[in-house]
CSV table of C-alpha atoms in Angstrom, one decimal:
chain,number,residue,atom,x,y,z
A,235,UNK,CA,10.9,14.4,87.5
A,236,UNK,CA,7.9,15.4,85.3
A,237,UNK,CA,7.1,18.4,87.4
A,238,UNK,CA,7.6,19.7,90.5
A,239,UNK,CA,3.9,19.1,91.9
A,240,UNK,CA,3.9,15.6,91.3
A,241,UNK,CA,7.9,15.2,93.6
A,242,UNK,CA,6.2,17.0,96.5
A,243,UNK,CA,3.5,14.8,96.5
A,244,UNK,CA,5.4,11.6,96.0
A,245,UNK,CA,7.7,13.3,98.6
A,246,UNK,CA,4.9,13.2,101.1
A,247,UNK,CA,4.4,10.6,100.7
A,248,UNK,CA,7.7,9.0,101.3
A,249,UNK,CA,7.5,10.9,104.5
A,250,UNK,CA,4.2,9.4,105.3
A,251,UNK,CA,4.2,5.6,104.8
A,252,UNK,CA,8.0,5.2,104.4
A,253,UNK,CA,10.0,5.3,101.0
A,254,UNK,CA,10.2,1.8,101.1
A,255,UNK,CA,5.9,1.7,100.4
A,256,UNK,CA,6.2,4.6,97.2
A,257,UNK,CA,7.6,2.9,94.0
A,258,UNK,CA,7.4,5.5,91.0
A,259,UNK,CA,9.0,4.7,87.4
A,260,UNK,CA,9.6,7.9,85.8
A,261,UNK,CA,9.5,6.1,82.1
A,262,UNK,CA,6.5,4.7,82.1
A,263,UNK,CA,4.8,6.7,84.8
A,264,UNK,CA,3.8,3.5,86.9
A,265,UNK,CA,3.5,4.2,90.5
A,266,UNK,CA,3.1,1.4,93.0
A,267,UNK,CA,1.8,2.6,97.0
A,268,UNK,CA,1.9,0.2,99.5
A,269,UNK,CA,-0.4,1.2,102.7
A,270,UNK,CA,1.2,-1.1,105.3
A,271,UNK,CA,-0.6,-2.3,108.1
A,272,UNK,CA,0.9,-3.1,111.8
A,273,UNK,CA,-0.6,-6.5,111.7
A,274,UNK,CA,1.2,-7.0,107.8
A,275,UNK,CA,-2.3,-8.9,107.3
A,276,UNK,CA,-4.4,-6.0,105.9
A,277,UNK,CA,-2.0,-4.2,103.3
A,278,UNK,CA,-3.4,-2.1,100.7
A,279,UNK,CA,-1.9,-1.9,97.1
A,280,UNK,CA,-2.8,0.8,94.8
A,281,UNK,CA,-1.2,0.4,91.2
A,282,UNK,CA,-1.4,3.5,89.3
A,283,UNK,CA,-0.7,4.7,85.9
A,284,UNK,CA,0.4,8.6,86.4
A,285,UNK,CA,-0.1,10.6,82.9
A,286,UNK,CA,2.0,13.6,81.8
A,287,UNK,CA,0.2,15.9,82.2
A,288,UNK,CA,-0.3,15.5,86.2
A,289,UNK,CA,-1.8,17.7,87.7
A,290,UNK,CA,-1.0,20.8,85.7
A,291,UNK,CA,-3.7,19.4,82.6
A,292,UNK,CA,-4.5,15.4,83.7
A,293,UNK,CA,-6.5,14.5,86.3
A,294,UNK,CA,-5.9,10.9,87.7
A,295,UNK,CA,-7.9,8.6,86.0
A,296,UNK,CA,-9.6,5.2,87.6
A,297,UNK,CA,-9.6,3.6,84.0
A,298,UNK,CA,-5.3,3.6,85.3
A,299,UNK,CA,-5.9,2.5,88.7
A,300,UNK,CA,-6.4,-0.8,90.4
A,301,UNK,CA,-6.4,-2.1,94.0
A,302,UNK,CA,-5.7,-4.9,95.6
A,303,UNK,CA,-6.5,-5.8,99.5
A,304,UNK,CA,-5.9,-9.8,99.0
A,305,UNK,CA,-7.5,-9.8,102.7
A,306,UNK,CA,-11.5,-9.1,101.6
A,307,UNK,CA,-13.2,-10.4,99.5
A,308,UNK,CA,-13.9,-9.8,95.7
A,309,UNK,CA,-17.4,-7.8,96.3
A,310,UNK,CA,-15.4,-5.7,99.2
A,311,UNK,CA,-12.9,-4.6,97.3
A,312,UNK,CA,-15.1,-3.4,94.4
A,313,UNK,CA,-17.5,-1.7,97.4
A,314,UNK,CA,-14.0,0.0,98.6
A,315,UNK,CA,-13.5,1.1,95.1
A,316,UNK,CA,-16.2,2.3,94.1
A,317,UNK,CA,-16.4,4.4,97.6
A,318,UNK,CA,-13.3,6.2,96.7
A,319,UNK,CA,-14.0,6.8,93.3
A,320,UNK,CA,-16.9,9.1,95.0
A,321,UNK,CA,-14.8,10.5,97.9
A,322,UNK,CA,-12.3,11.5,96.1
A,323,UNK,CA,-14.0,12.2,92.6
A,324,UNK,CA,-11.7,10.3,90.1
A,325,UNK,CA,-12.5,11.0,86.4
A,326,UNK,CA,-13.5,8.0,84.4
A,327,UNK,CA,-12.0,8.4,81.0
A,328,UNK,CA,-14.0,6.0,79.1
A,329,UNK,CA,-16.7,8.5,79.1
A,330,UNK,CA,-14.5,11.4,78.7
A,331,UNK,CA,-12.1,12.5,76.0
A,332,UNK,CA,-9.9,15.1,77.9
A,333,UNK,CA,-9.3,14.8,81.3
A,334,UNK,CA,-9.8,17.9,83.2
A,335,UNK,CA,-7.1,19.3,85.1
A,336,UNK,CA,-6.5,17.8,88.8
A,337,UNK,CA,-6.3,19.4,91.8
A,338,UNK,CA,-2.7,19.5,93.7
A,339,UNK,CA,-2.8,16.9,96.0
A,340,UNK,CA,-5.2,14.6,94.7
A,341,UNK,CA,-3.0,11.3,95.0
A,342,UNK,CA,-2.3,12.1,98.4
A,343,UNK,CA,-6.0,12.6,99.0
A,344,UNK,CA,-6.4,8.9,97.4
A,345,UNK,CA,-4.1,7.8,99.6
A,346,UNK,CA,-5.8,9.5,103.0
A,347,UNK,CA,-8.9,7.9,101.8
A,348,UNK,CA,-7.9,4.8,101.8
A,349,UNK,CA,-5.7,4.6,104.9
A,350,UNK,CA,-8.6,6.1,106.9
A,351,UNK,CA,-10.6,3.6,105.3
A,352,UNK,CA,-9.4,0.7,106.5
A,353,UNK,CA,-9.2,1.5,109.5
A,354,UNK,CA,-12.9,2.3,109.8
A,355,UNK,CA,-13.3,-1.4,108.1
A,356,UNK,CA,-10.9,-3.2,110.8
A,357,UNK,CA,-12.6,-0.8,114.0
A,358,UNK,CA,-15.9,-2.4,112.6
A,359,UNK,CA,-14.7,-5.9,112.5
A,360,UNK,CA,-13.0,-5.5,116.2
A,361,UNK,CA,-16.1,-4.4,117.5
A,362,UNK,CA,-18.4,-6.6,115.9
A,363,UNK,CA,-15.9,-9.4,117.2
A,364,UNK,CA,-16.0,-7.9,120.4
A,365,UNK,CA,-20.0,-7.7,120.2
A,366,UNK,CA,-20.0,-12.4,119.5
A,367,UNK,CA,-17.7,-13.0,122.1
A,368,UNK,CA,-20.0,-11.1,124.5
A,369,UNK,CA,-22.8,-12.4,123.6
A,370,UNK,CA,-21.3,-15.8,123.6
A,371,UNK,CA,-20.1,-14.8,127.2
A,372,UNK,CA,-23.8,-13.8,128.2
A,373,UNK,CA,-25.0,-17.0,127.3
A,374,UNK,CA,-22.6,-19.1,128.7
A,375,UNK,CA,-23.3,-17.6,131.5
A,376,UNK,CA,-26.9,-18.0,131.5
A,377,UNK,CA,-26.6,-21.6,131.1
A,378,UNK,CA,-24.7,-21.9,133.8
A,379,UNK,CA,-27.0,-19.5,136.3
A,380,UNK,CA,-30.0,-22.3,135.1
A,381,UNK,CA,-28.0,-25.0,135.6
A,382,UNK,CA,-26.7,-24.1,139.5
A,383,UNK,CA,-30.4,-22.6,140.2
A,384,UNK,CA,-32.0,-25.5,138.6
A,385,UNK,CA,-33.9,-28.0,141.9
A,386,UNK,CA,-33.0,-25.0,144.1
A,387,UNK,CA,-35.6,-22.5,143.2
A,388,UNK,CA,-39.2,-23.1,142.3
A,389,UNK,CA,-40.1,-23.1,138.7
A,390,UNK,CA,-41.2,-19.5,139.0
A,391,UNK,CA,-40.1,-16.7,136.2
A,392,UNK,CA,-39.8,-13.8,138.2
A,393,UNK,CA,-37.1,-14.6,140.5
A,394,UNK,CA,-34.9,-16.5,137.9
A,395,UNK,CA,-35.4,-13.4,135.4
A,396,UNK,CA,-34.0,-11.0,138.2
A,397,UNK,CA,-31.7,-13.1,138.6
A,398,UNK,CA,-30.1,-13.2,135.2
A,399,UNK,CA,-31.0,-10.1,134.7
A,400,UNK,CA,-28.5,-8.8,137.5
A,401,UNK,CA,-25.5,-10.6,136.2
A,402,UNK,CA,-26.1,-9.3,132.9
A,403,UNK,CA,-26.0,-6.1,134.4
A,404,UNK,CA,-23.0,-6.5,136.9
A,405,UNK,CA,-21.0,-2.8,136.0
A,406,UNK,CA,-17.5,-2.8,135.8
A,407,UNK,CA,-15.0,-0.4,137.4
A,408,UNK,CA,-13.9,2.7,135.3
A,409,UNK,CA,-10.2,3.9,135.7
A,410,UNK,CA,-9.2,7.4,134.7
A,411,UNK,CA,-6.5,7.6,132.9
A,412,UNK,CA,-4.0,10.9,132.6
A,413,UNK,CA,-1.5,12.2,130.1
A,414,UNK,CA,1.0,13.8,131.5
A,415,UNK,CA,3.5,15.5,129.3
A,416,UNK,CA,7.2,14.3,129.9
A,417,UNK,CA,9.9,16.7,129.1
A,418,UNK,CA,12.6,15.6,126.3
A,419,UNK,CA,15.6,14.4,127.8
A,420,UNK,CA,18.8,13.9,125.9
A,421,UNK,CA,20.9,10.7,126.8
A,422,UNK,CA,24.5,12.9,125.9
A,423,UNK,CA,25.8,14.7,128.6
A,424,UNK,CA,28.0,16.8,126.3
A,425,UNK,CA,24.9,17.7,124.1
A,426,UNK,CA,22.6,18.7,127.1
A,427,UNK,CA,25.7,21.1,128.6
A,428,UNK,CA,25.3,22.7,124.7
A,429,UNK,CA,22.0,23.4,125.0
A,430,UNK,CA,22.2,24.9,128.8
A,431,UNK,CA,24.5,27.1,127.7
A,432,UNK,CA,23.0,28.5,124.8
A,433,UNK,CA,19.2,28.7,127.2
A,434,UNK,CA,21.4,31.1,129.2
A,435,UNK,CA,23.0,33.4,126.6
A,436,UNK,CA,20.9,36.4,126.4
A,437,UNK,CA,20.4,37.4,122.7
A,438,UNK,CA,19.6,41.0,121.0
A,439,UNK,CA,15.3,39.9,120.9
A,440,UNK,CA,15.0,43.1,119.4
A,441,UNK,CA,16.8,42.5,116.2
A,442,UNK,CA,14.2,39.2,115.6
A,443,UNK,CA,12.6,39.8,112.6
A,444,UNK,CA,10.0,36.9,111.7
A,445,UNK,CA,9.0,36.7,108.0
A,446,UNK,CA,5.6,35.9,106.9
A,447,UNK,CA,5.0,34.8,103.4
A,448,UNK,CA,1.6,35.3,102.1
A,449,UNK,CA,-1.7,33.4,102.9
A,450,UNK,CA,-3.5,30.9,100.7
A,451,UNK,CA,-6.6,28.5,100.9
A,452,UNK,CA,-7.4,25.1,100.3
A,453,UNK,CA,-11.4,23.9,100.5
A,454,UNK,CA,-11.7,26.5,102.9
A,455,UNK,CA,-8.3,26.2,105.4
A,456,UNK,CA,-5.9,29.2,105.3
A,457,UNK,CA,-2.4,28.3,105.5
A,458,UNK,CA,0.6,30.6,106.1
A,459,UNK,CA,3.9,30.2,106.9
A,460,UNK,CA,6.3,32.1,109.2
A,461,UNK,CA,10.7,31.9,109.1
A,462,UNK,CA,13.4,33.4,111.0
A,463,UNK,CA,17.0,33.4,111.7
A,464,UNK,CA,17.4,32.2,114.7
A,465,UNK,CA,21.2,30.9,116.9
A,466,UNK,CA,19.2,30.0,120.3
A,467,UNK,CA,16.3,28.4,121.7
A,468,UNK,CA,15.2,31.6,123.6
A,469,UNK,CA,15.3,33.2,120.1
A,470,UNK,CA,12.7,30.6,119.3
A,471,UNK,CA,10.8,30.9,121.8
A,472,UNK,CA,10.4,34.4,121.4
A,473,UNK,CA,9.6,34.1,117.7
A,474,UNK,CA,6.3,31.4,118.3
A,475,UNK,CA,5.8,34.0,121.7
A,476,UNK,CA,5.4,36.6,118.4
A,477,UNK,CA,3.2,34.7,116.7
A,478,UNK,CA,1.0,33.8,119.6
A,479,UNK,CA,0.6,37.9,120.5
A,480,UNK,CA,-0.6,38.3,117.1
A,481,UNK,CA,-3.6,39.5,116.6
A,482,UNK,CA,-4.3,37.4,113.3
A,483,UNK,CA,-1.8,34.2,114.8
A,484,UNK,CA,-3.8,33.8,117.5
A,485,UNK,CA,-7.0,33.0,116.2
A,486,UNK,CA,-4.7,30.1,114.1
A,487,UNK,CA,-6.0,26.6,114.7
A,488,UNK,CA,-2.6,25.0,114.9
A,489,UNK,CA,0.5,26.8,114.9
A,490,UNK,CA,2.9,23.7,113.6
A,491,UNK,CA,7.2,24.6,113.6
A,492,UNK,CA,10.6,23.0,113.4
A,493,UNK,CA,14.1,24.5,113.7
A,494,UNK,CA,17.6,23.5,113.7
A,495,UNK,CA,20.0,25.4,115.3
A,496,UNK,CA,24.1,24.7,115.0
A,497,UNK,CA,25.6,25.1,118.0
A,498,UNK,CA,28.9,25.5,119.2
A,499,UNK,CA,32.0,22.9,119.3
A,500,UNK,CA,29.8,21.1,116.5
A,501,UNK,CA,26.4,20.4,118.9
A,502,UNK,CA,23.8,20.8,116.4
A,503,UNK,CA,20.1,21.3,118.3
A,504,UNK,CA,17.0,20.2,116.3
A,505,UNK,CA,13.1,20.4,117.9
A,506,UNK,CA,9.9,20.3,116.2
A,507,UNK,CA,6.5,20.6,117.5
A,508,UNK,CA,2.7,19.3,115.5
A,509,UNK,CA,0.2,21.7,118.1
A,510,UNK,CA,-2.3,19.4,117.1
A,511,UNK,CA,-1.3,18.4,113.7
A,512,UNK,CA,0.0,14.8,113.5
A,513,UNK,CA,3.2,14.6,112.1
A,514,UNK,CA,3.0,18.0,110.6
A,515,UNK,CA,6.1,18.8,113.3
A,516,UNK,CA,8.3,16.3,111.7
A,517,UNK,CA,7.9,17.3,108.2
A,518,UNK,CA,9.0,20.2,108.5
A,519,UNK,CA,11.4,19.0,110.2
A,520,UNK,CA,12.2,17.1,107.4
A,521,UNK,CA,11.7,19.7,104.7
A,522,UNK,CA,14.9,21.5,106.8
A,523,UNK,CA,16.8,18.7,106.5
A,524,UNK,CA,16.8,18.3,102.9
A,525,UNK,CA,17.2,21.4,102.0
A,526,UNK,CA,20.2,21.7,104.5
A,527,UNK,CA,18.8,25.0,106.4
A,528,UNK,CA,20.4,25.7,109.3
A,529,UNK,CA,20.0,28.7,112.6
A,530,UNK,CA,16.1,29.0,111.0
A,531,UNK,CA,13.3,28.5,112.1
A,532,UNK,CA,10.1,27.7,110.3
A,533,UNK,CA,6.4,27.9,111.5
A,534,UNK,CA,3.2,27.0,109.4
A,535,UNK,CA,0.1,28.6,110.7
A,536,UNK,CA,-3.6,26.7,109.8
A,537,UNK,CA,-6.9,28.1,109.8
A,538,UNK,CA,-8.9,24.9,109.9
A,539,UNK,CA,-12.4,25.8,107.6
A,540,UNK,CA,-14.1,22.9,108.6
A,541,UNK,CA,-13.5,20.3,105.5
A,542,UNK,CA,-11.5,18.1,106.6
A,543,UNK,CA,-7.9,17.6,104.3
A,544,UNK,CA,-6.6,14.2,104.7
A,545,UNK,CA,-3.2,13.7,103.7
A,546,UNK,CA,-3.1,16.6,101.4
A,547,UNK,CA,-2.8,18.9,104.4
A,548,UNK,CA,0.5,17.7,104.1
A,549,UNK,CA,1.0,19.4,100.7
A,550,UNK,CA,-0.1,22.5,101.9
A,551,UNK,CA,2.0,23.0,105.3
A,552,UNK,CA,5.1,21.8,102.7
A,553,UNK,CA,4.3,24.8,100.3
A,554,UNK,CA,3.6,27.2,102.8
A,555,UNK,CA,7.2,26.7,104.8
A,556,UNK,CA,8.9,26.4,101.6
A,557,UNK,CA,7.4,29.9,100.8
A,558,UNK,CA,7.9,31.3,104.1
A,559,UNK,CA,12.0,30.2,103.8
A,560,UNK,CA,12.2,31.6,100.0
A,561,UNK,CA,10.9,35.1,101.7
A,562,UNK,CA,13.2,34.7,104.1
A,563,UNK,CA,15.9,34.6,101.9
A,564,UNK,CA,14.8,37.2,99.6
A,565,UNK,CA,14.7,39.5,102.8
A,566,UNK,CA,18.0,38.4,104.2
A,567,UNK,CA,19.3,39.1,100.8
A,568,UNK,CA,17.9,43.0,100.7
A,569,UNK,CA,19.2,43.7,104.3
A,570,UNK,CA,22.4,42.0,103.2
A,571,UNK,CA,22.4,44.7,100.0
A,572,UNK,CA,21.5,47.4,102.8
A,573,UNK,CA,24.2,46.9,105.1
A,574,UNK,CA,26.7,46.8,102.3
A,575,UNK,CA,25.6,50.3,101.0
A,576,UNK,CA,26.0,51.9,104.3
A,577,UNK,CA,28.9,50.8,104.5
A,578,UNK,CA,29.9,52.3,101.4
A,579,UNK,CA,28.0,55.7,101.9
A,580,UNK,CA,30.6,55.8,105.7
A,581,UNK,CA,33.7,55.1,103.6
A,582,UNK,CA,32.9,58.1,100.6
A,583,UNK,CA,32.2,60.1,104.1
């Protein structure tokens, strides 16, 4: 890979919209994302040309970009275009002679753009769709209310308005609807009898130490994340509990974590929660996985500054668990070191 910016963002994205939709030649630097659609009639294609120097002295360039959304017309598509060159603030390099150097995460940002994009252009089309067919439905029934009232009534206005003017009017029932949370359940009886037994072991909470690596900000969110060795869910639970009775932590806007835990007889536990933060949760959850972390868990706490991220919100949780696990193992290393030197210093005794 070029550089290790431009795999996590690729990375993310995989995680995002599927591996299957991120195509990236590392010769030629060609990348090919495919935002699918649940329908599979409104797809967006973004072809991109990925320089070198990304992002560390290139900035994405639209004079390498192209996209294609077969399903609107010509004059959309170049409206659509010409949006996200704004939004996002793509350099055009017919003008310029160096690029500037691009902000970390910016095709993820493209990508956000885009995604969120559409769906503002198909919410529009439902609902002027929505807006015809009642219309269409007000003045069939109109006809209809002429037709019926038509010899019956004498040819006064008054009455006949009222009349329409009550069906037009007729309300319509309103039903609550509520959410109730439904606990996880786990189909294998051998699994659940795993994790019931390690609820009720009681573990040494004082020896919990939680590791914070340090904050940073991105257009005005603070991120930070948070690790721990942990070997049992009340472990965990004490370690967000922690966190929570922070004085800084909880003032956090979301409080995002994952953990895997191995268990005994070969039971391996695995939970992950978003607090708010779509899909943040299974990320990290992710991010464990790959790097094969195990009896850790891993929190990302986000001060939300009031410009929204997109997608590359997704960059920044990523670099601030990976940050919070490499502290973690920096300080299991020195209290590794430290127990081995007492243990020397007992044997001169």
């Amino acid at each position: 890979m070029r550089n290790e910016s431009l795999e996590e963002e690729l990375n993310t994205l995989r995680l995002i919209y599927g591996a299957e939709s991120v195509a990236f030649s590392e010769e030629t630097g060609k990348l090919r994302l495919h935002l699918p659609s649940q329908t599979n009639n409104h797809d967006l294609v973004l072809q991109c040309c990925i320089r070198a120097g990304y992002p560390a002295t290139d900035s994405l360039s639209k004079a390498d970009m192209a996209l294609e959304a077969s399903w609107l017309a010509d004059d959309q598509v170049q409206a659509l275009w010409r949006a996200l060159c704004r939004a996002v603030d793509l350099e055009d390099t017919t003008t310029t002679t160096v690029a500037p150097r691009a902000p970390a995460g910016t095709l993820c940002s493209v990508a956000s753009w885009l995604y969120e994009a559409r769906q503002r252009i198909l919410e529009e089309r439902d609902a002027n769709h929505k807006e015809r067919q009642q219309s269409e439905s007000i003045r069939s029934t109109d006809e209809g209310n002429i037709a019926r009232l038509k010899g019956s009534y004498r040819a006064r206005s008054g009455p006949l308005l009222n009349s329409l003017a009550d069906d037009r009017t007729e309300t319509q029932s309103s039903t609550e609807t509520t959410v109730k949370a439904v606990p996880v359940t786990r189909s294998n009886p051998e699994q659940q009898a795993g994790v019931d037994q390690v609820r009720s072991l009681s573990a040494s909470m004082e020896r919990l130490v939680l590791v914070s690596a340090e904050p940073f900000t991105e257009r005005k969110s603070t991120f930070q994340g948070h690790a721990a060795i942990v070997t049992s869910s009340p472990a965990v639970e004490h370690c967000l509990q922690m966190l929570r009775e922070n004085r800084k932590g909880r003032h956090a806007t979301h409080v995002m974590w994952a953990f895997r835990i191995d268990l005994s007889e070969g039971i391996s536990l695995e939970e992950c929660d978003d607090d708010g933060e779509h899909r943040a949760g299974r990320l990290l959850l992710e991010l464990l996985r790959k790097m094969c972390q195990k009896n850790v868990l891993v929190c990302v706490s986000r001060w939300f500054g009031g410009v929204l991220l997109h997608e590359r919100r997704f960059y920044c949780i990523q670099l601030a668990a990976k940050r919070a696990l490499a502290a973690l193992q920096a300080a299991d290393k020195v209290s590794l070191s430290r127990q081995a030197a007492g243990h020397g210093s007992s044997a001169h005794a």
